[in-house]
Tab-separated table of C-alpha atoms in Angstrom:
chain	number	residue	atom	x	y	z
A	16	MET	CA	100.710	53.513	104.145
A	17	ASN	CA	102.848	50.520	104.988
A	18	PHE	CA	102.404	49.133	108.526
A	19	ASN	CA	106.157	49.287	109.148
A	20	GLU	CA	106.300	53.004	108.278
A	21	TYR	CA	104.197	54.133	111.259
A	22	HIS	CA	105.960	55.449	114.348
A	23	TRP	CA	104.666	52.981	116.952
A	24	HIS	CA	107.159	53.516	119.781
A	25	ASP	CA	105.580	54.926	122.976
A	26	SER	CA	102.089	55.154	121.445
A	27	ILE	CA	99.459	54.167	124.008
A	28	ILE	CA	96.923	51.363	123.558
A	29	GLU	CA	93.819	52.592	125.348
A	30	ASN	CA	91.449	49.774	124.440
A	31	ILE	CA	91.375	46.429	122.615
A	32	GLN	CA	88.167	44.998	121.126
A	33	ILE	CA	87.675	41.613	119.528
A	34	ASP	CA	84.550	41.448	117.371
A	35	ARG	CA	83.281	38.008	116.392
A	36	SER	CA	79.622	39.025	116.129
A	37	ASN	CA	79.583	37.583	112.591
A	38	PRO	CA	82.110	34.708	113.001
A	39	GLY	CA	84.083	33.683	109.958
A	40	LYS	CA	82.744	36.616	107.948
A	41	GLU	CA	83.784	39.708	109.911
A	42	ASP	CA	86.369	38.763	112.511
A	43	THR	CA	88.105	41.981	113.549
A	44	ILE	CA	90.443	43.168	116.276
A	45	LYS	CA	90.511	46.893	117.044
A	46	PHE	CA	92.976	48.924	119.061
A	47	GLU	CA	92.291	52.488	120.186
A	48	ILE	CA	95.664	54.225	119.986
A	49	GLU	CA	96.893	57.572	121.294
A	50	TRP	CA	99.891	58.368	119.087
A	51	SER	CA	103.104	59.379	120.825
A	52	GLU	CA	103.978	62.256	118.523
A	53	SER	CA	100.833	64.336	119.189
A	54	HIS	CA	99.074	62.910	116.162
A	55	GLY	CA	95.896	62.380	118.177
A	56	LYS	CA	93.873	59.207	118.438
A	57	SER	CA	93.119	56.534	115.872
A	58	VAL	CA	91.527	53.134	115.642
A	59	LEU	CA	93.834	50.427	114.317
A	60	SER	CA	91.685	47.635	112.869
A	61	PHE	CA	92.819	44.220	111.748
A	62	GLU	CA	90.233	42.860	109.332
A	63	GLU	CA	89.497	39.296	108.293
A	64	VAL	CA	91.537	37.946	111.183
A	65	TYR	CA	92.365	34.250	110.906
A	66	TRP	CA	94.582	33.792	113.966
A	67	ALA	CA	95.728	35.795	116.965
A	68	MET	CA	97.996	35.206	119.932
A	69	PHE	CA	97.776	37.497	122.961
A	70	ASN	CA	100.460	36.962	125.577
A	71	LEU	CA	99.338	39.686	127.996
A	72	ASN	CA	100.593	40.525	131.456
A	73	PHE	CA	98.445	42.489	133.902
A	74	GLY	CA	98.804	44.158	137.301
A	75	ILE	CA	101.100	46.992	136.192
A	76	ILE	CA	99.818	50.481	137.034
A	77	ALA	CA	100.898	52.285	133.874
A	78	SER	CA	99.556	53.101	130.431
A	79	GLU	CA	100.137	50.268	127.971
A	80	THR	CA	102.671	51.649	125.517
A	81	ILE	CA	104.009	50.037	122.374
A	82	LEU	CA	107.712	49.230	122.276
A	83	ASP	CA	107.603	48.335	118.578
A	84	ALA	CA	105.250	46.947	115.969
A	85	CYS	CA	105.906	45.532	112.531
A	86	GLN	CA	104.527	43.445	109.729
A	87	LEU	CA	106.612	40.276	109.517
A	88	ASP	CA	107.779	38.724	106.260
A	89	ASP	CA	105.873	35.811	104.744
A	90	ASN	CA	108.383	33.263	106.066
A	91	ASN	CA	107.645	33.950	109.748
A	92	GLU	CA	106.989	30.915	111.926
A	93	ASP	CA	103.380	31.794	112.823
A	94	LEU	CA	102.268	32.205	109.204
A	95	VAL	CA	104.157	29.130	108.003
A	96	ASN	CA	102.554	27.067	110.801
A	97	PHE	CA	99.109	28.501	110.048
A	98	TYR	CA	99.256	27.483	106.375
A	99	SER	CA	100.742	24.104	107.295
A	100	ASN	CA	97.952	23.367	109.792
A	101	TRP	CA	95.319	24.006	107.101
A	102	LYS	CA	97.036	21.455	104.812
A	103	GLY	CA	96.696	23.557	101.652
A	104	LEU	CA	93.080	24.668	102.132
A	105	MET	CA	94.121	28.270	102.924
A	106	ASN	CA	97.059	28.585	100.515
A	107	SER	CA	95.126	30.857	98.144
A	108	VAL	CA	94.261	33.323	100.951
A	109	PRO	CA	96.918	36.077	101.084
A	110	LEU	CA	97.564	36.781	104.763
A	111	LYS	CA	99.949	38.998	106.709
A	112	THR	CA	101.406	38.662	110.193
A	113	PHE	CA	101.489	41.686	112.485
A	114	HIS	CA	103.675	41.712	115.590
A	115	ILE	CA	103.139	44.158	118.479
A	116	ASN	CA	105.600	44.224	121.385
A	117	LEU	CA	104.358	46.161	124.424
A	118	ASN	CA	106.544	48.275	126.696
A	119	SER	CA	104.764	48.596	130.016
A	120	THR	CA	103.948	44.958	130.689
A	121	GLY	CA	106.363	43.107	128.413
A	122	SER	CA	103.379	41.668	126.562
A	123	LEU	CA	103.298	40.376	122.991
A	124	ILE	CA	100.518	40.291	120.384
A	125	ASN	CA	100.707	38.488	117.025
A	126	ILE	CA	97.852	38.673	114.526
A	127	ILE	CA	97.387	36.978	111.174
A	128	ALA	CA	94.893	38.884	109.038
A	129	ARG	CA	94.201	39.920	105.470
A	130	ARG	CA	94.676	43.627	106.110
A	131	PHE	CA	94.791	46.511	108.549
A	132	THR	CA	93.316	50.021	108.516
A	133	ILE	CA	93.982	53.084	110.627
A	134	ASP	CA	91.175	55.609	111.011
A	135	LYS	CA	91.334	58.910	112.895
A	136	THR	CA	88.754	59.258	115.662
């Protein structure tokens, strides 16, 4: 399924894990998600992550819900800058940019990775 086809709004992020136990070979970011429409829980995994930006706010006593999430087009500023910074060395690596805007804290997460998976828990 396409990342943009999921219903992200008001789904709850219960946990975030960054796994760099095998750096450069298996860099992953995982989110445990409780879906808003009673679809249960899943693990959203970003695999072969090359770049991530977490602009997180804390101190709010509330579940961290998702306002919206989408896969950006290939001309987005983060991806263009990423390829530019590598000066052509990464041009053959097909990457995608994922954008997650959080409700409760006004936080923002951007991830550049090769792919994502969603697995039921």
